[in-house]
Every structure is written in structure tokens, then in C-alpha cells.
Tab-separated table of N, CA and C in Angstrom:
chain	number	residue	atom	x	y	z
A	1	MET	N	40.039	112.302	116.824
A	1	MET	CA	41.043	112.065	118.632
A	1	MET	C	41.896	113.097	118.640
A	2	ARG	N	42.357	113.618	119.769
A	2	ARG	CA	42.939	114.054	119.598
A	2	ARG	C	44.233	113.059	119.975
A	3	ARG	N	45.662	113.812	119.733
A	3	ARG	CA	46.554	112.314	119.937
A	3	ARG	C	46.858	112.128	121.542
A	4	PHE	N	46.648	113.153	121.934
A	4	PHE	CA	47.244	112.769	123.220
A	4	PHE	C	46.542	111.215	124.673
A	5	GLN	N	44.355	111.112	123.299
A	5	GLN	CA	44.183	110.511	123.923
A	5	GLN	C	44.724	108.917	123.129
A	6	PHE	N	45.119	109.056	121.751
A	6	PHE	CA	45.368	107.690	121.300
A	6	PHE	C	46.899	107.323	121.800
A	7	LEU	N	47.962	108.204	122.392
A	7	LEU	CA	48.665	107.504	123.079
A	7	LEU	C	47.969	107.202	124.104
A	8	ASP	N	47.248	107.641	124.827
A	8	ASP	CA	47.093	107.001	125.853
A	8	ASP	C	46.428	105.523	126.069
A	9	LEU	N	45.144	105.140	124.428
A	9	LEU	CA	44.799	104.347	124.712
A	9	LEU	C	45.403	103.812	124.004
A	10	LYS	N	47.353	103.856	123.709
A	10	LYS	CA	47.870	102.275	122.834
A	10	LYS	C	49.013	102.446	124.495
A	11	LEU	N	48.862	102.760	125.796
A	11	LEU	CA	49.305	102.331	127.001
A	11	LEU	C	48.575	101.353	127.845
A	12	VAL	N	46.739	102.385	127.294
A	12	VAL	CA	45.880	100.695	127.764
A	12	VAL	C	46.088	100.051	127.937
A	13	LEU	N	45.698	99.666	125.749
A	13	LEU	CA	46.241	98.298	125.348
A	13	LEU	C	47.717	98.156	126.332
A	14	ALA	N	48.484	98.424	125.704
A	14	ALA	CA	49.742	98.166	126.257
A	14	ALA	C	49.784	97.241	127.819
A	15	LEU	N	49.373	98.055	128.684
A	15	LEU	CA	49.409	97.418	130.294
A	15	LEU	C	48.263	96.145	129.744
A	16	CYS	N	47.623	95.854	129.624
A	16	CYS	CA	46.744	94.781	128.858
A	16	CYS	C	46.857	93.700	128.780
A	17	LEU	N	47.506	94.578	127.702
A	17	LEU	CA	48.353	93.243	127.171
A	17	LEU	C	49.172	92.528	128.075
A	18	CYS	N	50.485	93.592	128.655
A	18	CYS	CA	51.143	93.309	129.220
A	18	CYS	C	50.738	91.705	131.150
A	19	SER	N	49.142	93.156	131.328
A	19	SER	CA	48.865	92.302	132.815
A	19	SER	C	48.480	90.981	132.300
A	20	ALA	N	47.895	90.443	130.835
A	20	ALA	CA	47.660	89.285	130.349
A	20	ALA	C	48.676	87.587	130.085
A	21	PHE	N	49.793	88.669	130.436
A	21	PHE	CA	51.167	87.950	130.331
A	21	PHE	C	51.907	86.418	131.100
A	22	LEU	N	51.017	85.606	130.847
A	22	LEU	CA	51.265	84.523	131.256
A	22	LEU	C	52.597	83.903	130.948
A	23	LEU	N	53.110	82.904	132.176
A	23	LEU	CA	53.445	81.514	131.669
A	23	LEU	C	53.326	80.382	131.944
A	24	VAL	N	53.505	79.209	131.305
A	24	VAL	CA	52.639	78.131	131.384
A	24	VAL	C	53.459	77.596	131.958
A	25	ASP	N	53.785	76.893	133.070
A	25	ASP	CA	54.655	76.066	133.499
A	25	ASP	C	54.132	74.765	134.324
A	26	ALA	N	54.405	73.221	133.609
A	26	ALA	CA	53.542	72.271	134.334
A	26	ALA	C	51.825	72.057	133.960
A	27	GLY	N	51.195	73.059	133.294
A	27	GLY	CA	49.844	73.656	132.992
A	27	GLY	C	49.412	74.137	134.952
A	28	TYR	N	49.850	74.786	135.205
A	28	TYR	CA	49.737	76.570	136.488
A	28	TYR	C	50.121	77.077	135.156
A	29	GLU	N	49.759	78.361	135.655
A	29	GLU	CA	50.019	79.634	135.704
A	29	GLU	C	50.531	80.346	135.903
A	30	THR	N	51.789	81.030	135.989
A	30	THR	CA	52.796	81.775	137.128
A	30	THR	C	53.080	83.415	136.262
A	31	GLU	N	53.031	84.234	136.703
A	31	GLU	CA	53.561	85.411	136.788
A	31	GLU	C	55.387	85.629	136.726
A	32	PRO	N	56.401	86.024	135.903
A	32	PRO	CA	57.552	85.719	136.309
A	32	PRO	C	57.840	86.674	137.516
A	33	GLU	N	58.633	85.869	138.482
A	33	GLU	CA	59.389	87.069	139.164
A	33	GLU	C	60.236	87.726	138.900
A	34	ILE	N	60.134	89.352	138.845
A	34	ILE	CA	60.200	89.947	138.847
A	34	ILE	C	61.159	90.731	140.059
A	35	LEU	N	61.822	91.066	140.623
A	35	LEU	CA	62.371	91.884	141.271
A	35	LEU	C	63.079	93.166	141.234
A	36	CYS	N	62.403	94.553	141.849
A	36	CYS	CA	62.234	95.579	141.649
A	36	CYS	C	63.235	96.706	142.456
A	37	PRO	N	64.051	97.540	142.530
A	37	PRO	CA	64.958	98.061	143.156
A	37	PRO	C	63.709	99.505	143.910
A	38	PRO	N	63.671	99.555	144.905
A	38	PRO	CA	63.154	100.470	146.456
A	38	PRO	C	62.545	101.142	145.514
A	39	HIS	N	63.266	102.349	144.612
A	39	HIS	CA	61.763	103.681	143.908
A	39	HIS	C	61.505	102.385	142.711
A	40	LEU	N	60.903	102.097	142.159
A	40	LEU	CA	60.750	101.486	141.305
A	40	LEU	C	59.285	100.364	141.512
A	41	VAL	N	58.153	100.572	140.780
A	41	VAL	CA	57.245	99.180	141.203
A	41	VAL	C	57.235	98.105	139.405
A	42	ARG	N	56.887	97.326	139.861
A	42	ARG	CA	56.348	96.432	139.245
A	42	ARG	C	55.629	96.425	137.784
A	43	GLY	N	55.705	96.431	136.050
A	43	GLY	CA	54.782	97.283	135.475
A	43	GLY	C	54.900	96.265	133.744
A	44	CYS	N	54.169	96.773	132.864
A	44	CYS	CA	54.502	97.172	132.037
A	44	CYS	C	55.262	98.033	131.087
A	45	LYS	N	57.108	97.319	130.676
A	45	LYS	CA	57.562	98.415	130.235
A	45	LYS	C	57.653	99.117	128.677
A	46	ASN	N	57.765	99.946	128.584
A	46	ASN	CA	57.566	99.565	127.068
A	46	ASN	C	58.214	101.110	126.966
A	47	PRO	N	59.225	100.933	125.628
A	47	PRO	CA	59.530	102.015	125.476
A	47	PRO	C	59.428	103.426	125.136
A	48	CYS	N	57.880	103.497	124.554
A	48	CYS	CA	57.164	105.146	124.250
A	48	CYS	C	56.039	104.764	125.080
A	49	PHE	N	56.753	104.997	126.867
A	49	PHE	CA	56.117	106.197	127.868
A	49	PHE	C	56.740	105.906	129.183
A	50	GLY	N	57.129	106.474	130.310
A	50	GLY	CA	57.039	106.080	131.333
A	50	GLY	C	58.472	106.816	131.370
A	51	SER	N	58.394	108.003	129.776
A	51	SER	CA	59.740	108.810	130.353
A	51	SER	C	60.150	109.825	129.895
A	52	CYS	N	60.469	110.914	130.841
A	52	CYS	CA	59.997	112.428	130.500
A	52	CYS	C	60.396	112.733	128.498
A	53	ALA	N	61.222	111.548	128.009
A	53	ALA	CA	61.816	112.047	126.424
A	53	ALA	C	60.221	111.343	126.095
A	54	ASN	N	59.007	110.979	126.656
A	54	ASN	CA	58.021	110.620	125.437
A	54	ASN	C	57.201	111.703	126.141
A	55	LEU	N	56.750	112.978	127.745
A	55	LEU	CA	56.273	113.615	127.023
A	55	LEU	C	56.030	114.625	126.441
A	56	ALA	N	56.487	114.378	125.301
A	56	ALA	CA	57.011	116.024	124.486
A	56	ALA	C	55.953	114.871	123.102
A	57	GLY	N	55.609	114.032	123.163
A	57	GLY	CA	54.953	113.227	122.298
A	57	GLY	C	54.929	114.107	120.959
A	58	ASN	N	56.222	113.680	119.981
A	58	ASN	CA	56.869	113.530	119.293
A	58	ASN	C	56.702	111.956	118.187
A	59	LEU	N	56.310	111.441	119.287
A	59	LEU	CA	56.657	109.652	118.275
A	59	LEU	C	55.511	109.139	117.943
A	60	ILE	N	56.684	108.706	116.465
A	60	ILE	CA	55.645	108.344	115.321
A	60	ILE	C	55.491	107.254	114.836
A	61	MET	N	56.459	106.178	116.022
A	61	MET	CA	55.554	104.747	115.886
A	61	MET	C	55.689	104.081	117.719
A	62	CYS	N	55.535	103.184	117.703
A	62	CYS	CA	55.225	102.565	119.311
A	62	CYS	C	54.270	101.023	118.902
A	63	PRO	N	55.713	100.217	119.525
A	63	PRO	CA	54.904	98.815	119.654
A	63	PRO	C	53.837	99.122	120.404
A	64	ALA	N	52.632	97.864	120.200
A	64	ALA	CA	51.763	97.336	120.746
A	64	ALA	C	51.866	97.036	121.710
A	65	LEU	N	52.876	95.882	121.745
A	65	LEU	CA	53.269	95.205	123.739
A	65	LEU	C	54.463	95.408	124.484
A	66	CYS	N	54.733	95.436	125.534
A	66	CYS	CA	55.239	95.351	126.849
A	66	CYS	C	56.251	94.313	126.789
A	67	GLU	N	56.816	94.580	128.199
A	67	GLU	CA	56.884	93.464	128.590
A	67	GLU	C	56.722	93.907	130.516
A	68	LEU	N	56.640	92.858	131.179
A	68	LEU	CA	56.697	93.137	132.813
A	68	LEU	C	58.381	93.595	132.793
A	69	GLY	N	57.867	94.531	133.149
A	69	GLY	CA	59.455	94.666	134.501
A	69	GLY	C	59.234	95.422	135.139
A	70	CYS	N	60.814	96.782	135.704
A	70	CYS	CA	60.327	97.802	136.515
A	70	CYS	C	60.021	99.162	135.821
A	71	ILE	N	59.179	99.644	136.651
A	71	ILE	CA	58.636	100.380	136.194
A	71	ILE	C	58.556	102.052	137.255
A	72	CYS	N	58.632	103.363	136.564
A	72	CYS	CA	58.513	104.332	137.884
A	72	CYS	C	56.740	104.180	138.370
A	73	PRO	N	56.851	104.945	139.922
A	73	PRO	CA	55.362	104.427	140.317
A	73	PRO	C	54.764	105.708	139.188
A	74	LYS	N	52.860	105.305	139.605
A	74	LYS	CA	52.194	106.145	139.164
A	74	LYS	C	52.713	107.997	138.679
A	75	GLY	N	52.644	108.817	138.400
A	75	GLY	CA	52.194	109.760	138.527
A	75	GLY	C	54.331	110.243	138.263
A	76	THR	N	54.917	109.384	138.129
A	76	THR	CA	56.263	109.768	137.687
A	76	THR	C	56.981	109.663	136.757
A	77	TYR	N	57.622	109.845	135.991
A	77	TYR	CA	58.452	109.190	134.467
A	77	TYR	C	60.471	109.194	135.374
A	78	PHE	N	60.663	108.272	134.426
A	78	PHE	CA	62.633	108.422	133.868
A	78	PHE	C	62.816	109.182	133.742
A	79	GLN	N	63.653	109.629	134.622
A	79	GLN	CA	64.780	110.599	133.557
A	79	GLN	C	65.973	110.283	133.671
A	80	GLY	N	66.428	109.323	133.560
A	80	GLY	CA	67.870	108.719	133.597
A	80	GLY	C	66.814	107.861	133.912
A	81	ASP	N	68.048	107.598	135.189
A	81	ASP	CA	67.651	106.322	135.845
A	81	ASP	C	66.570	106.812	136.777
A	82	ASP	N	66.276	108.205	137.710
A	82	ASP	CA	65.801	109.060	138.311
A	82	ASP	C	64.147	108.665	137.915
A	83	CYS	N	63.480	108.921	139.198
A	83	CYS	CA	62.013	108.902	138.943
A	83	CYS	C	61.529	110.099	139.361
A	84	VAL	N	61.029	110.653	138.500
A	84	VAL	CA	60.381	112.605	138.711
A	84	VAL	C	59.026	113.179	138.456
A	85	PRO	N	58.352	113.252	139.150
A	85	PRO	CA	56.996	113.966	138.143
A	85	PRO	C	57.417	114.632	137.234
A	86	ALA	N	55.898	115.203	136.284
A	86	ALA	CA	56.104	115.476	134.758
A	86	ALA	C	56.713	117.287	135.349
A	87	TYR	N	56.166	117.799	136.333
A	87	TYR	CA	56.625	119.327	136.577
A	87	TYR	C	58.227	119.325	136.229
A	88	LYS	N	59.121	117.990	136.989
A	88	LYS	CA	60.495	118.248	137.116
A	88	LYS	C	61.219	117.089	135.958
A	89	CYS	N	60.534	117.763	135.052
A	89	CYS	CA	60.661	117.043	133.378
A	89	CYS	C	61.710	118.182	132.505
A	90	ASN	N	62.343	117.266	132.040
A	90	ASN	CA	63.475	118.766	130.684
A	90	ASN	C	61.591	117.351	129.433
A	91	VAL	N	61.605	119.091	129.074
A	91	VAL	CA	61.061	118.243	127.716
A	91	VAL	C	61.230	119.345	126.562
A	92	ASN	N	61.675	118.239	125.483
A	92	ASN	CA	62.171	119.602	124.602
A	92	ASN	C	60.746	119.371	123.270
A	93	CYS	N	59.734	120.596	123.523
A	93	CYS	CA	58.965	120.243	122.857
A	93	CYS	C	59.695	120.863	121.286
A	94	LEU	N	58.203	120.485	120.259
A	94	LEU	CA	58.361	121.285	118.758
A	94	LEU	C	58.156	123.035	118.974
A	95	LYS	N	58.763	122.850	117.922
A	95	LYS	CA	58.465	124.603	117.774
A	95	LYS	C	56.664	125.060	117.422
A	96	ASN	N	57.004	126.113	118.552
A	96	ASN	CA	55.691	126.971	119.370
A	96	ASN	C	54.913	126.330	120.140
A	97	LYS	N	55.527	126.002	120.679
A	97	LYS	CA	54.915	124.710	121.729
A	97	LYS	C	55.580	124.930	122.708
A	98	HIS	N	55.477	124.550	124.080
A	98	HIS	CA	55.507	124.664	125.310
A	98	HIS	C	55.503	123.358	126.186
A	99	PHE	N	56.138	122.821	127.437
A	99	PHE	CA	55.758	121.706	127.740
A	99	PHE	C	54.850	122.389	129.369
A	100	ASP	N	54.006	121.543	129.278
A	100	ASP	CA	52.180	121.695	130.318
A	100	ASP	C	51.965	120.508	131.015
A	101	PRO	N	53.183	120.260	132.803
A	101	PRO	CA	52.607	119.426	132.967
A	101	PRO	C	51.698	118.357	133.490
A	102	CYS	N	50.603	119.567	133.810
A	102	CYS	CA	49.097	119.007	133.877
A	102	CYS	C	48.215	119.663	133.306
A	103	PRO	N	47.878	120.298	131.329
A	103	PRO	CA	46.892	121.319	131.100
A	103	PRO	C	45.740	120.831	132.035
A	104	ARG	N	44.758	122.534	132.081
A	104	ARG	CA	43.440	121.854	132.104
A	104	ARG	C	42.574	121.980	131.206
A	105	PHE	N	42.834	122.447	130.083
A	105	PHE	CA	42.498	122.693	128.624
A	105	PHE	C	42.806	121.294	127.537
A	106	GLU	N	41.090	120.704	127.263
A	106	GLU	CA	41.628	120.461	126.255
A	106	GLU	C	42.690	121.550	125.292
A	107	GLU	N	44.145	120.866	123.718
A	107	GLU	CA	44.183	121.972	123.087
A	107	GLU	C	43.270	122.808	122.252
A	108	VAL	N	43.123	123.692	121.752
A	108	VAL	CA	42.639	124.345	121.524
A	108	VAL	C	42.900	123.883	119.879
A	109	SER	N	42.637	124.531	118.446
A	109	SER	CA	42.707	124.230	117.160
A	109	SER	C	41.821	125.029	116.356
A	110	CYS	N	42.285	124.983	115.475
A	110	CYS	CA	41.980	126.640	114.185
A	110	CYS	C	40.334	125.895	114.012
A	111	GLN	N	40.631	124.126	114.877
A	111	GLN	CA	38.431	124.557	114.427
A	111	GLN	C	37.881	124.385	115.248
A	112	THR	N	38.702	124.752	116.694
A	112	THR	CA	37.354	124.770	117.655
A	112	THR	C	38.534	126.412	118.551
A	113	MET	N	38.944	126.852	117.703
A	113	MET	CA	39.649	127.997	118.963
A	113	MET	C	37.937	129.498	119.140
A	114	ASN	N	37.241	129.234	117.683
A	114	ASN	CA	35.808	129.978	118.355
A	114	ASN	C	35.103	129.098	119.461
A	115	ASP	N	35.336	128.358	119.613
A	115	ASP	CA	34.114	127.990	121.151
A	115	ASP	C	35.100	128.268	122.694
A	116	LYS	N	34.295	127.264	123.296
A	116	LYS	CA	34.669	127.718	124.769
A	116	LYS	C	35.572	126.519	124.906
A	117	PRO	N	36.493	127.052	125.790
A	117	PRO	CA	37.338	125.546	126.147
A	117	PRO	C	37.153	124.808	127.421
A	118	ARG	N	36.968	123.406	126.097
A	118	ARG	CA	36.533	122.696	127.782
A	118	ARG	C	37.523	121.416	128.362
A	119	PRO	N	37.250	121.523	129.756
A	119	PRO	CA	37.651	121.014	130.723
A	119	PRO	C	38.919	119.103	130.284
A	120	LEU	N	39.330	119.489	130.736
A	120	LEU	CA	39.867	118.381	131.231
A	120	LEU	C	39.609	117.054	132.261
A	121	ASP	N	39.475	115.391	132.454
A	121	ASP	CA	38.515	115.528	133.404
A	121	ASP	C	40.069	115.207	134.032
A	122	THR	N	40.954	114.104	133.008
A	122	THR	CA	42.173	113.966	134.026
A	122	THR	C	44.086	114.838	133.398
A	123	CYS	N	44.584	114.495	134.408
A	123	CYS	CA	45.745	114.885	134.348
A	123	CYS	C	46.930	114.861	133.460
A	124	LEU	N	46.974	115.094	132.476
A	124	LEU	CA	47.997	114.260	131.236
A	124	LEU	C	48.681	115.898	130.365
A	125	PRO	N	50.358	115.174	131.053
A	125	PRO	CA	51.816	115.914	130.757
A	125	PRO	C	51.853	116.200	129.226
A	126	ARG	N	51.990	117.178	128.842
A	126	ARG	CA	51.723	116.916	127.182
A	126	ARG	C	52.958	118.661	126.459
A	127	CYS	N	52.812	118.599	125.471
A	127	CYS	CA	53.415	120.136	124.773
A	127	CYS	C	52.519	120.840	124.390
A	128	SER	N	51.878	121.526	124.753
A	128	SER	CA	50.995	122.377	124.730
A	128	SER	C	51.557	123.833	123.356
A	129	CYS	N	50.298	124.251	122.598
A	129	CYS	CA	50.465	125.621	122.270
A	129	CYS	C	50.634	126.452	122.647
A	130	ASN	N	51.707	127.740	122.073
A	130	ASN	CA	52.519	128.554	123.074
A	130	ASN	C	51.167	129.345	123.049
A	131	LYS	N	50.941	130.803	123.532
A	131	LYS	CA	50.544	130.939	123.127
A	131	LYS	C	50.071	132.680	122.039
A	132	GLY	N	48.715	132.273	121.813
A	132	GLY	CA	48.836	133.264	120.388
A	132	GLY	C	48.612	132.485	119.376
A	133	TYR	N	48.919	131.068	119.645
A	133	TYR	CA	49.251	128.921	118.997
A	133	TYR	C	47.584	128.612	119.106
A	134	VAL	N	47.373	128.053	117.539
A	134	VAL	CA	46.857	126.857	117.791
A	134	VAL	C	47.312	125.565	116.984
A	135	LEU	N	46.386	124.463	117.444
A	135	LEU	CA	46.709	123.615	116.805
A	135	LEU	C	46.312	123.395	115.460
A	136	TYR	N	46.669	123.051	114.683
A	136	TYR	CA	46.463	122.203	113.724
A	136	TYR	C	47.682	121.285	112.317
A	137	LYS	N	46.795	120.351	111.983
A	137	LYS	CA	47.718	119.201	111.483
A	137	LYS	C	48.712	119.295	112.134
A	138	ASP	N	48.653	118.705	113.853
A	138	ASP	CA	50.086	118.470	114.553
A	138	ASP	C	51.127	119.194	114.940
A	139	ILE	N	50.655	120.245	114.637
A	139	ILE	CA	51.972	121.529	114.616
A	139	ILE	C	50.822	122.788	114.823
A	140	CYS	N	51.747	123.635	115.682
A	140	CYS	CA	51.051	125.219	115.795
A	140	CYS	C	51.051	126.264	115.471
A	141	VAL	N	49.919	126.548	115.387
A	141	VAL	CA	50.018	127.904	114.288
A	141	VAL	C	49.369	128.937	114.733
A	142	LYS	N	49.712	130.628	114.494
A	142	LYS	CA	49.251	130.975	114.499
A	142	LYS	C	47.562	131.432	113.900
A	143	LYS	N	46.820	132.145	115.249
A	143	LYS	CA	45.863	131.766	115.020
A	143	LYS	C	45.772	132.170	113.708
A	144	ASN	N	46.426	133.743	112.708
A	144	ASN	CA	45.081	133.925	112.073
A	144	ASN	C	45.800	133.359	110.743
A	145	LEU	N	46.636	132.394	110.752
A	145	LEU	CA	47.114	131.250	109.070
A	145	LEU	C	46.153	130.074	109.055
A	146	CYS	N	45.076	129.886	110.610
A	146	CYS	CA	44.441	129.550	110.320
A	146	CYS	C	43.591	128.868	109.281
A	147	PRO	N	43.428	127.974	107.915
A	147	PRO	CA	42.848	128.132	107.046
A	147	PRO	C	41.046	128.164	107.578
A	148	ASN	N	40.219	128.865	106.555
A	148	ASN	CA	39.040	128.593	106.776
A	148	ASN	C	38.104	127.339	107.242
A	149	VAL	N	37.894	127.352	108.271
A	149	VAL	CA	37.154	125.582	108.632
A	149	VAL	C	36.139	126.195	108.922
């Protein structure tokens, strides 16, 4: 399973748990009232998602739960207090990686470097390996340094 798919799965889980968040008041189920500024929308707040800083994919542990709050609209991310599209994010990727706001193909790894590139169905911003490098155990290495696979 690719790393960004794992993070997406966690986001889906967090969104599901968050949307199921209900308060019981005298036997009636009601969602808590949250008023958001005009540039934000009501949604599931999780510290691991929704900000430009998180797009680098260097997250170690993330909470599975989130709280209902104000978030950036779909397709935008917090950079400070502003919501910006991914291509305007200042993302610091790890060594031998660069930020790609909308990769068109799956990340090439030592195991897949001889296969035909597989297109992605959705646009998921990520740090990708630089040209001439491939993914090996979450780091980017020169193709000639891949172990025999």
C-alpha cells in the first residue's frame, strides 16, 4: 500500500468518525453549532490533514479522531491563516524529493521501476522523488542503488 493511500484512508476514517459526532440533548440528537468565518467551511478538524505543512507526508503518528470545526474548502490547505491551493503551498520535502501538487502517476519504486507507469485517478498532492530517483522504504534513492528485487 502506498503511503499516500494510507494517509487518505486515515482521512476517510477521521471524516466518518467526525461526521458521526453527535450530542445527545434530552433524547434528541443534534450537531454542535459551529459558526465559521466566510472563507472557511464546517468540517472535520484533524492536526494531520488540511495544512500545507502536512503535504510533505513526513507524518509519524496521527490521531484517528477529529473534532468538528472550521476547515479550508475542498482543494485548499491552511498556510498560516489563509487557505491556498496546493500549488501555492510552501512544502519542505525530504532529501531527493520535490513537491508535486498534482502527480499524474503512481510513485515509482525499486519494485516498479521497470513497469509501465500507472496513472492516478485522483489528484493527491505529495512529495515525489526527483528525476533519476525511485522510492525505496520511504526514501528516494538513485535507481542504480536499488537492491536486487
